[in-house]
Coordinates of C-alpha atoms and ligand atoms in Angstrom, one line a residue:
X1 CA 21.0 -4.9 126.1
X2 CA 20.7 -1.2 125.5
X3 CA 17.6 -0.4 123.6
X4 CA 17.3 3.1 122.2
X5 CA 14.6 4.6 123.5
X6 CA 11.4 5.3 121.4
X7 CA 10.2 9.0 121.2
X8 CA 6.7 9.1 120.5
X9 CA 6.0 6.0 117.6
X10 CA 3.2 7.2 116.4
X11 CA 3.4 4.1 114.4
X12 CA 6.6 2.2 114.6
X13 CA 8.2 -0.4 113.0
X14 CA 6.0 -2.8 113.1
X15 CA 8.6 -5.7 111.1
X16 CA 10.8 -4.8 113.9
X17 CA 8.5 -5.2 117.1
X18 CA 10.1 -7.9 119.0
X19 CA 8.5 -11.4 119.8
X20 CA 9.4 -12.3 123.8
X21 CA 9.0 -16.2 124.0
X22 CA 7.5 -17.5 127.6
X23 CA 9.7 -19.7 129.6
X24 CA 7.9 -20.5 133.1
X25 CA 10.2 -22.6 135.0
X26 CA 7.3 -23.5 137.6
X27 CA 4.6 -26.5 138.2
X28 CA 1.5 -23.8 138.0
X29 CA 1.4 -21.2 135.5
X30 CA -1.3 -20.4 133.3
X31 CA -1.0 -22.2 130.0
X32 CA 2.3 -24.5 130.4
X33 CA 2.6 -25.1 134.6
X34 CA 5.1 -28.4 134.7
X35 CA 6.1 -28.4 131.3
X36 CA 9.5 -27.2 131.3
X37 CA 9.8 -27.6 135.4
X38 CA 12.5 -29.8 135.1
X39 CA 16.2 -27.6 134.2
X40 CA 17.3 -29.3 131.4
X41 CA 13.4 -28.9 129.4
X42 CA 13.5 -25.6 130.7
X43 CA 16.5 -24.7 128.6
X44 CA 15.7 -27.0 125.7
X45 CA 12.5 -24.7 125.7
X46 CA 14.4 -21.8 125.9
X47 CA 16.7 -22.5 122.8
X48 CA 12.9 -24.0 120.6
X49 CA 11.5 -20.6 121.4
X50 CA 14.4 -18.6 119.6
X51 CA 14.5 -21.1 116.5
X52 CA 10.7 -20.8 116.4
X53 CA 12.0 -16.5 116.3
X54 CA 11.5 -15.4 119.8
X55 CA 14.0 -12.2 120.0
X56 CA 13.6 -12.6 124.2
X57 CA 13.2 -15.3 126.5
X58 CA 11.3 -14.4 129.4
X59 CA 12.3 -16.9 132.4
X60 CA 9.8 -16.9 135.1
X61 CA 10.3 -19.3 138.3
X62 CA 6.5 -17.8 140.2
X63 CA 3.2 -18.5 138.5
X64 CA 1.2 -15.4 139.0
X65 CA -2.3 -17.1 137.9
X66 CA -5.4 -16.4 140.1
X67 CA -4.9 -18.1 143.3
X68 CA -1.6 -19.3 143.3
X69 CA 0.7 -19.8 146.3
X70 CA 3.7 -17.4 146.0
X71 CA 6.9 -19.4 145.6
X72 CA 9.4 -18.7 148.5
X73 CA 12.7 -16.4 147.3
X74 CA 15.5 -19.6 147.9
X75 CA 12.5 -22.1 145.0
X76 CA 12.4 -18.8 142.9
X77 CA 16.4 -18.4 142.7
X78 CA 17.2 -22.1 142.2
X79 CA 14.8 -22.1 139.3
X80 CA 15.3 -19.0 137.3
X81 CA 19.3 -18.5 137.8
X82 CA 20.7 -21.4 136.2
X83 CA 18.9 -21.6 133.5
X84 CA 19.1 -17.7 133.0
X85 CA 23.1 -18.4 133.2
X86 CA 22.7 -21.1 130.7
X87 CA 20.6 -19.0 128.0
X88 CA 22.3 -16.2 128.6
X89 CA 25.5 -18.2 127.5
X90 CA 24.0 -19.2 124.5
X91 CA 23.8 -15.3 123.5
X92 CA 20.0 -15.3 124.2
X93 CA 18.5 -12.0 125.1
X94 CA 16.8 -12.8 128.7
X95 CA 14.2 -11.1 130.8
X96 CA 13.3 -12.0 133.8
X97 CA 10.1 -12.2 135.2
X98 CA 9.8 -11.8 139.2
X99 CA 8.5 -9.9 141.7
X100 CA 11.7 -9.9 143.8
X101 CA 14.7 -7.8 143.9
X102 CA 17.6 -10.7 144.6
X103 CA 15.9 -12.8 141.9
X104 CA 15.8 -10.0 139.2
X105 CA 19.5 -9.2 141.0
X106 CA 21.0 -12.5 140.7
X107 CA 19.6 -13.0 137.4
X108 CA 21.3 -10.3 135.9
X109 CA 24.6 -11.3 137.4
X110 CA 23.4 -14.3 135.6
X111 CA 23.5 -12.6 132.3
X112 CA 19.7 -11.3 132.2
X113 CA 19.5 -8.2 130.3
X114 CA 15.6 -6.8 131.0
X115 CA 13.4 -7.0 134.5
X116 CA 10.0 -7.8 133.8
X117 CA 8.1 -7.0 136.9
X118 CA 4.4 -7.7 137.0
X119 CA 3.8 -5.7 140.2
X120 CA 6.1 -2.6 138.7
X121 CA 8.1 -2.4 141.6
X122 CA 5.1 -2.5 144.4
X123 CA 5.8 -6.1 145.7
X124 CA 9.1 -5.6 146.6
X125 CA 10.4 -2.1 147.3
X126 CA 13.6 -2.6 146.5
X127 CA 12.8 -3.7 142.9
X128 CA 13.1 -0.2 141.8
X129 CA 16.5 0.6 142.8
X130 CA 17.8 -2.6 141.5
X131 CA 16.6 -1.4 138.4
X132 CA 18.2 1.6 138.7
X133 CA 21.6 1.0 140.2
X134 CA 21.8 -2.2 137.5
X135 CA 20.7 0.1 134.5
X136 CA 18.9 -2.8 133.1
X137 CA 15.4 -1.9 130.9
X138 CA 12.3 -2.9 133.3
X139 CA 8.6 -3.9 132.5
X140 CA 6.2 -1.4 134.4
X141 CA 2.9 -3.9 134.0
X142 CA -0.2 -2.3 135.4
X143 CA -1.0 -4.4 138.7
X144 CA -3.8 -3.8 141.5
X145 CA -2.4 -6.8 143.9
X146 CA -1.6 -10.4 144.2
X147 CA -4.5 -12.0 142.0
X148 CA -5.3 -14.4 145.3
X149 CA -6.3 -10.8 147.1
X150 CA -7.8 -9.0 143.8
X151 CA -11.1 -9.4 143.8
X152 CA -12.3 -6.4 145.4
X153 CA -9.8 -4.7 142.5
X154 CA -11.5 -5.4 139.1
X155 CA -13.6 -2.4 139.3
X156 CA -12.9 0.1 136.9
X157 CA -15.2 3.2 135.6
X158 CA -12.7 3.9 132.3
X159 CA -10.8 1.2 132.1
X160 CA -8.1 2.4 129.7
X161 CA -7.7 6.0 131.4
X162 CA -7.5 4.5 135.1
X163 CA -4.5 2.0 133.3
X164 CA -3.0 4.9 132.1
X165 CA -3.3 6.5 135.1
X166 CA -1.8 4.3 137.6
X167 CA 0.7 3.4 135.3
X168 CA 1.9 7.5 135.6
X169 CA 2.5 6.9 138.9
X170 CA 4.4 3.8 138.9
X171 CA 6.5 5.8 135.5
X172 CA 7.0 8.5 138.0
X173 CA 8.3 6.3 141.0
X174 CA 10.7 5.0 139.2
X175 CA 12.2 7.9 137.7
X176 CA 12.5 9.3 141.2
X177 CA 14.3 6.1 142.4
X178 CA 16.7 6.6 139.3
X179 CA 15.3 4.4 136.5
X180 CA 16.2 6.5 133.2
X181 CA 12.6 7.0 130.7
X182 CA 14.4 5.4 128.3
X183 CA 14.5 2.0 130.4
X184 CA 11.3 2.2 131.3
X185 CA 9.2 -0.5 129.4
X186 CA 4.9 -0.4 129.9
X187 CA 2.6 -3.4 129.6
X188 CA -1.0 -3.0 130.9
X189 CA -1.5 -6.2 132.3
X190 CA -4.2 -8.4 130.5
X191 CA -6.3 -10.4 132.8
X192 CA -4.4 -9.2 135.8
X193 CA -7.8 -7.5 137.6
X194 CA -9.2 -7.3 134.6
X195 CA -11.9 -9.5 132.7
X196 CA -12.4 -10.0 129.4
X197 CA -14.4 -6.9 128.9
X198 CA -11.4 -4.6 130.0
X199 CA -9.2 -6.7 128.1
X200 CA -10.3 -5.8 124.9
X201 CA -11.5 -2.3 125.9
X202 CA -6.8 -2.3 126.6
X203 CA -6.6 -3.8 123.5
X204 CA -8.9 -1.2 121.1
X205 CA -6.9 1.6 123.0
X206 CA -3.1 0.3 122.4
X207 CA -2.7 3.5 120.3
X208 CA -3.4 5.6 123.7
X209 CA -0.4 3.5 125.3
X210 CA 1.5 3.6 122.4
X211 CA 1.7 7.7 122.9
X212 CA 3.4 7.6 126.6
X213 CA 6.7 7.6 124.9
X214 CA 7.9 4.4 126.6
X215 CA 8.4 0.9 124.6
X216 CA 4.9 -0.8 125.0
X217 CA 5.3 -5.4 125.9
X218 CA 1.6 -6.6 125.2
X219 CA 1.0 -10.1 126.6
X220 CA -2.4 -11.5 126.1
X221 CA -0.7 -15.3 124.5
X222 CA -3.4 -18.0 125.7
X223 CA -4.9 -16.2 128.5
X224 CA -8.4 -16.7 130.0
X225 CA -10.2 -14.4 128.0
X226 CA -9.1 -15.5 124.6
X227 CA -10.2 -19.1 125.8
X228 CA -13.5 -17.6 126.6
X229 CA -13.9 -15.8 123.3
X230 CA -13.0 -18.7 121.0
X231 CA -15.3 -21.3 123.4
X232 CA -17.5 -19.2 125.5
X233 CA -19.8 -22.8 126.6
X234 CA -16.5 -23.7 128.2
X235 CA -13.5 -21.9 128.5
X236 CA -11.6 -25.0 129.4
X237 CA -12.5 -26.1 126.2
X238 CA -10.5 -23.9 124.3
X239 CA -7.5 -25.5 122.1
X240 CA -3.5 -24.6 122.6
X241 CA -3.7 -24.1 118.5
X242 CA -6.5 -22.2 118.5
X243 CA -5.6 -20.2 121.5
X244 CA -2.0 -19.2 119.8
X245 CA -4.1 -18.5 116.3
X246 CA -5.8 -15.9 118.1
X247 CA -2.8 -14.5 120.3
X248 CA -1.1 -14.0 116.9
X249 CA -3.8 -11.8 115.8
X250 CA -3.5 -9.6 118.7
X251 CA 0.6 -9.6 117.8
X252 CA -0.9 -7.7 114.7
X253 CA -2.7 -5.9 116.4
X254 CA 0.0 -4.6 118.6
X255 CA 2.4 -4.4 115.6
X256 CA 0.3 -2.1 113.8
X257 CA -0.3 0.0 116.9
X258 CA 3.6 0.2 117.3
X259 CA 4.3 -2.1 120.0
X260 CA 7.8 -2.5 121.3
X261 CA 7.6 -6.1 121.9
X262 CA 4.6 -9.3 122.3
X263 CA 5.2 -11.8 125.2
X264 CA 4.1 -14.9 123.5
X265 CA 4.2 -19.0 124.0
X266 CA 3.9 -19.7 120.3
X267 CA 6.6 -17.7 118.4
X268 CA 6.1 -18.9 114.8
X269 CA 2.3 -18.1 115.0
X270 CA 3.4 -14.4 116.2
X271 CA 6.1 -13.7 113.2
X272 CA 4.0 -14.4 110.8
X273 CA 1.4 -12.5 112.3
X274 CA 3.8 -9.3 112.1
X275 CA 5.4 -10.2 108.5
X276 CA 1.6 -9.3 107.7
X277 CA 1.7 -6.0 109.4
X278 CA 5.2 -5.4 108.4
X279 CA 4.4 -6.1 104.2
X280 CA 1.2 -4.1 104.5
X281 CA 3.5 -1.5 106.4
X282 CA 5.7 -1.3 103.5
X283 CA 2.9 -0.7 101.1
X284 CA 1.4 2.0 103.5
X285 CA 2.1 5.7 102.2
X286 CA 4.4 7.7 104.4
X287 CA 5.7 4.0 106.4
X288 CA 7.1 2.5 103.9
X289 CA 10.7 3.8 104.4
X290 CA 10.3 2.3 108.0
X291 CA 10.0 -1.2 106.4
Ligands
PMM301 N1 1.5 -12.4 132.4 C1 2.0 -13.5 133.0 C2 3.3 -13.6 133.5 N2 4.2 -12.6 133.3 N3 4.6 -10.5 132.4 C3 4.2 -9.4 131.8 N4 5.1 -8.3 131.6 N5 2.9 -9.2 131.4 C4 2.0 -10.2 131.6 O1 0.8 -10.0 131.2 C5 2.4 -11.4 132.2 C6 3.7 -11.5 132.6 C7 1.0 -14.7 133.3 O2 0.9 -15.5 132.1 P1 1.6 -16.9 132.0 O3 1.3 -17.7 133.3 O4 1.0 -17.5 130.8 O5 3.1 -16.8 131.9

């Protein structure tokens, strides 16, 4: 998929920010570990998420949650590939979400179209190049270390700016390894050495990404600090419906702040979410030829 790049969206399109529907192939991961394990519920998921108006699938065969054991390279490629190879015949748009260079290789062999890297290329060092050679967009997500090993990393004296910062450096890498700025795709990485504090501070600032003239992917669906803000007695508490009410309000949220894309579980909640944004857009003096 060639995406033109985005110069500067002050505000873009918000009707045309792209919903990436979640697709964790794995026993473990945050929200839905073991739900769609198996291959065949895997794809079956894969093909609900685009009728409920997911423009991406994002297949994911590692859970990244806090304290997870990382998933050896032979698990991770006989869970990702096929079903990659099977979406991917069904003309979905795929990303794959990995940490290592023959997974995000053989998946695009596979027919994958984006790499969506969580550790922006510093798990594996040959992520990067892959990238490059393959020509493939890639998600740059902000990412102090494996969340097992983080906790000394969740200190942050300006949140926003040090996210900015570090994410400079891992634009820059990449551009020296040969990824083309207009491939480059940046996601700050909510809840990944971050609590909830940081996560919203990220969130009141998506303007402030928005401006580094790469495509922004926010991906907040159902994580740990949304539970905590809609049942702060007990996080564990917290309700799948509830959780993918408020994840749609931060798909708003990043629609209005001209978000390239929102990685999501709950597709349906998200759309209507940004048909909001995008009729309020149309009404909005100066945007409303961008409707
Ligand atoms: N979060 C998770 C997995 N993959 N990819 C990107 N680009 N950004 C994220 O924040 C991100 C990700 C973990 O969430 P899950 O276990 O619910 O999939």
């Amino acid at each position: 998929m060639s995406e033109p790049a985005m110069s500067k969206p002050a505000k873009a399109n918000p009707e045309r920010m792209k919903i990436m529907g979640v697709l964790n192939v794995t026993p473990d991961s945050f929200s839905d570990g073991g739900r769609y394990f198996d291959h065949g519920r895997a794809v079956a998921h894969g093909l609900e998420l685009l009728a409920a108006g997911a423009d991406i699938i994002d297949v994911g065969g590692e859970s990244t949650r806090p304290g997870s054991v990382r998933v050896d390279e032979a698990e991770e490629l006989r869970r990702v590939v096929p079903v990659v190879r099977e979406l991917a015949a069904a003309n979905a748009v795929i990303s794959v979400d990995t940490m290592r260079a023959r997974v995000a290789e053989a998946s695009l062999a596979a027919g994958a179209h984006i790499i969506n890297d969580v550790s922006a290329g510093l798990s594996d060092p040959s992520m990067l190049t892959v990238a490059a050679e393959s020509g493939a967009p890639v998600v740059l997500m902000h990412w102090r270390g494996y969340l097992d090993r983080a906790s000394a990393t969740f200190h942050y004296d300006d949140v926003v700016a040090e996210v900015i910062s570090e994410l400079k450096t891992r634009i820059d890498e990449a551009i020296t390894v040969g990824v083309e700025p207009k491939n480059i795709i940046l996601d700050p990485g909510l809840g990944f050495s971050k609590n909830a504090e940081h996560n919203w501070q990220i969130l009141a600032a998506l303007d402030e990404f928005v401006s580094l003239d790469h495509r922004l992917l926010v991906a907040a669906s159902r994580k740990r600090f949304i539970s905590t803000l809609l049942s702060p007695e007990d996080p564990n508490l917290a309700e799948e419906a509830a959780k993918d009410q408020a994840t749609a309000a931060i798909s708003g949220l990043s629609a209005q702040a001209g978000a390239w894309a929102v990685r999501v579980h709950d597709p349906a909640t998200s759309v209507i979410a940004c048909k909001v944004i995008g009729a309020v857009t149309a009404h909005t003096p100066g945007l409303e030829g961008r409707a």
